[in-house]
PDB file of C-alpha atoms in Angstrom:
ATOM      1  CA  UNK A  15      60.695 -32.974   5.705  1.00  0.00           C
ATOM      2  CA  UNK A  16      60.403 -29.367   7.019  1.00  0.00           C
ATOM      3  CA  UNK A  17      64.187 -29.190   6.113  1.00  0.00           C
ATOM      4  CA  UNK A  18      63.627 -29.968   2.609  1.00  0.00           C
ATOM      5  CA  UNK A  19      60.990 -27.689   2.081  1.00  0.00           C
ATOM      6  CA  UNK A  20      62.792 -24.830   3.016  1.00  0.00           C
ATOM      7  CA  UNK A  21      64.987 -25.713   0.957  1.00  0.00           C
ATOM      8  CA  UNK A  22      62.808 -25.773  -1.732  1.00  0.00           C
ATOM      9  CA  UNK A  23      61.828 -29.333  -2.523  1.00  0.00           C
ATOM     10  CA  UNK A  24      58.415 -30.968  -2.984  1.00  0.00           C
ATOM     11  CA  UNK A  25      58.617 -33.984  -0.806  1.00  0.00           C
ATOM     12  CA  UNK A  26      56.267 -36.509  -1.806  1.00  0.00           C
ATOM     13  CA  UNK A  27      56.046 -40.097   0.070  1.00  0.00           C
ATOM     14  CA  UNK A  28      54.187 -43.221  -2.034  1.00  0.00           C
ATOM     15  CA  UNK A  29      53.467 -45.702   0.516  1.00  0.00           C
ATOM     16  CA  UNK A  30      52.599 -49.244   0.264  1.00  0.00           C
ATOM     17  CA  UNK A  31      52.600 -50.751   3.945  1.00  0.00           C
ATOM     18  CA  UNK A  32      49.539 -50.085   6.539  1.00  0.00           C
ATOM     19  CA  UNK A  33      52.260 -47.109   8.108  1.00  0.00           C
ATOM     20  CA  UNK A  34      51.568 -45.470   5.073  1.00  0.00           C
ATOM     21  CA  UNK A  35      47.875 -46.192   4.534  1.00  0.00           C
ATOM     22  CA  UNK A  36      46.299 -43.299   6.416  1.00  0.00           C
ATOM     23  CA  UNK A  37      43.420 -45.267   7.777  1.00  0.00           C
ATOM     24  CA  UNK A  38      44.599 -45.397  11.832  1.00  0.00           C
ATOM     25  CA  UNK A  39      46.604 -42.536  13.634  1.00  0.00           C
ATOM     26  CA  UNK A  40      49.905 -44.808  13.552  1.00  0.00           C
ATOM     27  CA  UNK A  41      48.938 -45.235   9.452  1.00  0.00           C
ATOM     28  CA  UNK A  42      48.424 -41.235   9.722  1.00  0.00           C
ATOM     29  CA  UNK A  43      52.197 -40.406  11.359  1.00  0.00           C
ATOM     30  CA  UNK A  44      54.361 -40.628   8.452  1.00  0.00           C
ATOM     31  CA  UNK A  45      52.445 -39.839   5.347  1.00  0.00           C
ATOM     32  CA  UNK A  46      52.068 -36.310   7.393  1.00  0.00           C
ATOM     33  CA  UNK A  47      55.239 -35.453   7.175  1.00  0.00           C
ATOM     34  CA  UNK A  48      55.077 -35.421   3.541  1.00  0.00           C
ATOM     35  CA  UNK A  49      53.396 -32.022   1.086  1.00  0.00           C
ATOM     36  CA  UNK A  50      51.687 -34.748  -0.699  1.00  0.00           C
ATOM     37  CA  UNK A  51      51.609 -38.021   0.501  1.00  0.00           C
ATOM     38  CA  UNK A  52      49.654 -41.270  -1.940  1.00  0.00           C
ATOM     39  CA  UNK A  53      48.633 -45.029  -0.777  1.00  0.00           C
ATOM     40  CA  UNK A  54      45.731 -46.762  -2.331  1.00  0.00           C
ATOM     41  CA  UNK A  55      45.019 -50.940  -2.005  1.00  0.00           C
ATOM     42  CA  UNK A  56      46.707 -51.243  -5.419  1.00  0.00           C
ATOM     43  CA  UNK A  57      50.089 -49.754  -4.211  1.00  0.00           C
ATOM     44  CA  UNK A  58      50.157 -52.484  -1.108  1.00  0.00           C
ATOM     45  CA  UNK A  59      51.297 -55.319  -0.165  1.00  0.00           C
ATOM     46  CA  UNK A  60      48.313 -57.417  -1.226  1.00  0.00           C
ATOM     47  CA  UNK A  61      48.940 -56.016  -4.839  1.00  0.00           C
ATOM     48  CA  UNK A  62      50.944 -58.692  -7.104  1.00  0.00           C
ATOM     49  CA  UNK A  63      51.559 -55.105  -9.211  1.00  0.00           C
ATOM     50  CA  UNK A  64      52.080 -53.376  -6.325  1.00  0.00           C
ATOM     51  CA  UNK A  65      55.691 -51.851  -8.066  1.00  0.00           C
ATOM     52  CA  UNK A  66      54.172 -50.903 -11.238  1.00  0.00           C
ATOM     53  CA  UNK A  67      51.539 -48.927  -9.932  1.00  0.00           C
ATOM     54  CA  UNK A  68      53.768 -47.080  -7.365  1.00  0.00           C
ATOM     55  CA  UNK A  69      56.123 -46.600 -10.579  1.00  0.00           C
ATOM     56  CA  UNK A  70      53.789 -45.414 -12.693  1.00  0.00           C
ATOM     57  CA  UNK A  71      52.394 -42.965  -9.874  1.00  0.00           C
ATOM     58  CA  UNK A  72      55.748 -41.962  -9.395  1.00  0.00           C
ATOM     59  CA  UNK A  73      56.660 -41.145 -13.102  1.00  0.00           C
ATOM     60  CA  UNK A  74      53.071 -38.766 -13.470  1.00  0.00           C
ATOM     61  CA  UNK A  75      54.486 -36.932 -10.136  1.00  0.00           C
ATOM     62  CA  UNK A  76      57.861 -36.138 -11.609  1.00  0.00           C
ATOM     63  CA  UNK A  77      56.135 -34.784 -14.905  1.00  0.00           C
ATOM     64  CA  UNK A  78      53.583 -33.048 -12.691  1.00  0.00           C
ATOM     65  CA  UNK A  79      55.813 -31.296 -10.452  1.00  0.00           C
ATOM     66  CA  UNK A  80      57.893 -27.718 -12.477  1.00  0.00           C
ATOM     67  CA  UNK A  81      61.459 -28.844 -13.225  1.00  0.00           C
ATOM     68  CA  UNK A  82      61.928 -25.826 -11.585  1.00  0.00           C
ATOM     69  CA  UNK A  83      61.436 -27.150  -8.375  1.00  0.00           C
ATOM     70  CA  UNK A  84      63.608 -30.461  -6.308  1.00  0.00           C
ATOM     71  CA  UNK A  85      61.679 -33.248  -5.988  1.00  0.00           C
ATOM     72  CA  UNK A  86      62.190 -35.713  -2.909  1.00  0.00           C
ATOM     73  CA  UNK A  87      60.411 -38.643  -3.619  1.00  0.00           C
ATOM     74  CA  UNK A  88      60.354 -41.412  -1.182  1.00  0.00           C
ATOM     75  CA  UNK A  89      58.949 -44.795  -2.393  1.00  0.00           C
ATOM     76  CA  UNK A  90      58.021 -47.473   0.213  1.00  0.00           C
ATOM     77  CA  UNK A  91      58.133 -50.534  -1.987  1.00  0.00           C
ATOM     78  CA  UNK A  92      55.326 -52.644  -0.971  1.00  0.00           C
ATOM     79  CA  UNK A  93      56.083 -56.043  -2.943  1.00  0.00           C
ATOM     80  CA  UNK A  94      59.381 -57.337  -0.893  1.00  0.00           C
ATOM     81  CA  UNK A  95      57.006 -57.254   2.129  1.00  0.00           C
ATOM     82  CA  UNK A  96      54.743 -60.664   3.050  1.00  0.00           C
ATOM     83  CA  UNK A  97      52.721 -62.065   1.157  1.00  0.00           C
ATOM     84  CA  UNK A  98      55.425 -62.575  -2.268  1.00  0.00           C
ATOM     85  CA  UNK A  99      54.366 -65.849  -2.594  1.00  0.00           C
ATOM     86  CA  UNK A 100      52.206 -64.952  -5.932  1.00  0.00           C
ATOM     87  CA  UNK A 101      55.628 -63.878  -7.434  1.00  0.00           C
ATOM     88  CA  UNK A 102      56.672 -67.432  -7.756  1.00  0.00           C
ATOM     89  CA  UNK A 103      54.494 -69.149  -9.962  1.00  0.00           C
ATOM     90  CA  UNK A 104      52.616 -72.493  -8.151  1.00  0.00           C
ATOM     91  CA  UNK A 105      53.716 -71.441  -4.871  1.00  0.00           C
ATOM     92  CA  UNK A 106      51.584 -71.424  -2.094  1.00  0.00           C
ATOM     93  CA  UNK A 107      53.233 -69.781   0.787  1.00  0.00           C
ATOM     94  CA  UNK A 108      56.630 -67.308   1.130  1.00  0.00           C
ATOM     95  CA  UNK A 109      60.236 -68.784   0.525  1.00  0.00           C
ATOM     96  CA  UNK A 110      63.144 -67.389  -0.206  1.00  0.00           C
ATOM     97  CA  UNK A 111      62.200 -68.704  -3.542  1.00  0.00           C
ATOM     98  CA  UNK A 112      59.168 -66.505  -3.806  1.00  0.00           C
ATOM     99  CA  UNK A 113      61.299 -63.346  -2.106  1.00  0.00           C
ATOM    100  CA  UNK A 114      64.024 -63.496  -5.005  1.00  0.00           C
ATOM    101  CA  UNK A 115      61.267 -63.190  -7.581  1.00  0.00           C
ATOM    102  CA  UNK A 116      59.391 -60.290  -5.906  1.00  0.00           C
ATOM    103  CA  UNK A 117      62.899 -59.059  -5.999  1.00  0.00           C
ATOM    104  CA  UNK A 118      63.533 -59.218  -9.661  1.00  0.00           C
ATOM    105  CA  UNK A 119      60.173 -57.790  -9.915  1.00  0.00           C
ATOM    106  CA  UNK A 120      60.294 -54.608  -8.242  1.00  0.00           C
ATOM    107  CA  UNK A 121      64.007 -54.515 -10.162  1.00  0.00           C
ATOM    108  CA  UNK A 122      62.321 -54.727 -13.071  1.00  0.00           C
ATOM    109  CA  UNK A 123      59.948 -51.431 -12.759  1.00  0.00           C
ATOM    110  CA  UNK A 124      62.917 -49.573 -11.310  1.00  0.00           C
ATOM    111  CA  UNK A 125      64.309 -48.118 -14.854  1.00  0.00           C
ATOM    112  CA  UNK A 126      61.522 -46.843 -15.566  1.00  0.00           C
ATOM    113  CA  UNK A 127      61.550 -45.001 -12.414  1.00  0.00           C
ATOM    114  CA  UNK A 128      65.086 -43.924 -13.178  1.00  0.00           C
ATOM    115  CA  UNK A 129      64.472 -42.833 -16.393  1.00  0.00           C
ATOM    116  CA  UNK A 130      61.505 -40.294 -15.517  1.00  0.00           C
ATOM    117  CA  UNK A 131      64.114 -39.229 -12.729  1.00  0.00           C
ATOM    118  CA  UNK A 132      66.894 -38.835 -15.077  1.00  0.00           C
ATOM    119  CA  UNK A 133      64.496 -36.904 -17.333  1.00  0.00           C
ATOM    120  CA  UNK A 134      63.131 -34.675 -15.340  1.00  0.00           C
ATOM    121  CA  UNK A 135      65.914 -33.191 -13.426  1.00  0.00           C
ATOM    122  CA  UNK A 136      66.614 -31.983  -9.846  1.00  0.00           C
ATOM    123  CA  UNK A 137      65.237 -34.803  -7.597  1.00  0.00           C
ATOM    124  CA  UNK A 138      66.323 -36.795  -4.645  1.00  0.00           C
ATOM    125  CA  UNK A 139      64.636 -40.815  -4.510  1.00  0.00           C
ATOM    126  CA  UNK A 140      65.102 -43.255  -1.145  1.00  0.00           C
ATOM    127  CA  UNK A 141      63.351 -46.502  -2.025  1.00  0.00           C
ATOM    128  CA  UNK A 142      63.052 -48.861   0.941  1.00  0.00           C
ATOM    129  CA  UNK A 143      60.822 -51.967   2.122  1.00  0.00           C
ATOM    130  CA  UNK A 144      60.154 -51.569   5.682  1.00  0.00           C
ATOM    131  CA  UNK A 145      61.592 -54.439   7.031  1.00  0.00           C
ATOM    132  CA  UNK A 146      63.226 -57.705   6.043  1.00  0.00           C
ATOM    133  CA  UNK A 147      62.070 -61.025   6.638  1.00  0.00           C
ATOM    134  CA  UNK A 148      64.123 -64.326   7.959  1.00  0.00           C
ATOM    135  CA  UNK A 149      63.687 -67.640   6.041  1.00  0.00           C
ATOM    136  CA  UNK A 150      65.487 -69.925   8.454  1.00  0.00           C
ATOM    137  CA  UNK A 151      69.066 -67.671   8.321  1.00  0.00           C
ATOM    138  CA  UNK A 152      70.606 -68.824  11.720  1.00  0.00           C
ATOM    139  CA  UNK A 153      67.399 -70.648  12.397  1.00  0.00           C
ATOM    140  CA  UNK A 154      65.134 -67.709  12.581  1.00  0.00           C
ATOM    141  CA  UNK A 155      62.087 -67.754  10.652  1.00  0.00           C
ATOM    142  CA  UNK A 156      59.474 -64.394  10.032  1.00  0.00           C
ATOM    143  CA  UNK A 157      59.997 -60.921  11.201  1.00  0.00           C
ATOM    144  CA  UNK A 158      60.645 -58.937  14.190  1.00  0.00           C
ATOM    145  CA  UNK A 159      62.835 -61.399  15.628  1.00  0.00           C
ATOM    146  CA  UNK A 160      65.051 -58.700  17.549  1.00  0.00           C
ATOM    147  CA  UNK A 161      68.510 -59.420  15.455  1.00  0.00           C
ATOM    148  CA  UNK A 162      70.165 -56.858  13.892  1.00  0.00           C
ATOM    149  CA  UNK A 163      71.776 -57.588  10.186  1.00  0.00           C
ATOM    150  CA  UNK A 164      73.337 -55.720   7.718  1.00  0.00           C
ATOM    151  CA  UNK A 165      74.237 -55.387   4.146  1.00  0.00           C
ATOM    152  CA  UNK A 166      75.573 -53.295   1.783  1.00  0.00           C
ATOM    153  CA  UNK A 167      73.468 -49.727   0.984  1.00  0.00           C
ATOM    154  CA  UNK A 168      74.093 -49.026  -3.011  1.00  0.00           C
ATOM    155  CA  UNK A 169      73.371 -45.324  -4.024  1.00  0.00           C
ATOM    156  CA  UNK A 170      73.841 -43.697  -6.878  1.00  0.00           C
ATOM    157  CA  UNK A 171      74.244 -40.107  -7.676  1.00  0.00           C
ATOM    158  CA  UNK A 172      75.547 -37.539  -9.934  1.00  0.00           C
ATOM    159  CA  UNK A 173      77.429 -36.033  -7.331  1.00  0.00           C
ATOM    160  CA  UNK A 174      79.310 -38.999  -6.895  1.00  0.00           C
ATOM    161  CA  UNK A 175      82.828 -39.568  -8.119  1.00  0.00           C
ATOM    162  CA  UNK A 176      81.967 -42.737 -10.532  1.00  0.00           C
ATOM    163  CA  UNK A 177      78.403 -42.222 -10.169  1.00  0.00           C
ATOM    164  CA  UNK A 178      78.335 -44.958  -7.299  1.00  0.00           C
ATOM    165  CA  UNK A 179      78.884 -45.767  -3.967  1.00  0.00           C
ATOM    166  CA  UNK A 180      78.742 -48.864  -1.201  1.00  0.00           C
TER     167      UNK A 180
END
């Protein structure tokens, strides 16, 4: 992050996973790195709104912070991560199911995130969920099984000949 601020950018990191939460040394590592750095219960994992607070956090940063100034915002999104379950309604435990809806959840908070982006000017977003979880793909069930899988990255820039990229 040292990079970015000398090269002018506020970096700002919005957790939502315990690496992010501040409360141990390993919860302490990351949000360090950061000028300003934000995690709170209601931006975790245990959150069913979890996305629209870290949204709406997000959104009075951008306005906060001069237009004058690059912005590098990165938002660890707390609602792909276990428990999703309460995404799904009547479910009970995580499924695939359950993941798909705390999918199209977080996707639906994202234009709003775009939008205060778009309005605000010079600014450079990663969102990410920390890890993924297996749901019985090639029999593996839960995370931190030690496979390695990979999909396509989507970004999306101005700088980008159509505007995106895989």
């Amino acid at each position: 992050m040292t990079g970015l601020d000398g090269h002018g950018y506020h970096t700002v990191c919005i957790g939502g996973v315990g690496f992010f939460n501040k409360q141990s040394p390993l919860g302490s590592v990351l949000p360090a790195l950061f000028a300003e750095s934000h995690w709170h219960p209601s931006l975790g994992v245990t959150d069913p709104r979890s996305t629209e607070h870290q949204v709406r956090l997000a959104r009075d940063i951008l306005a906060r912070v001069s237009p004058s100034r690059r912005v590098f915002l990165f938002l660890n999104v707390s609602a792909l991560h276990q428990p999703n379950y309460f995404y799904l309604p009547g479910a009970r435990e995580d499924s695939v199911e359950s993941q798909a809806a705390a999918l199209a959840y977080v996707d639906s908070w994202l234009p709003a995130l775009f939008e205060a982006v778009q309005r605000r000017g010079p600014a450079l977003v990663v969102l990410c969920a920390d890890h993924g979880t297996a749901y019985g793909e090639a029999g593996y069930m839960g995370i931190a099984l030690g496979t390695l899988s990979s999909g396509p990255c989507p970004m999306r820039s101005s700088s980008c000949p159509g505007g995106r990229h895989e």
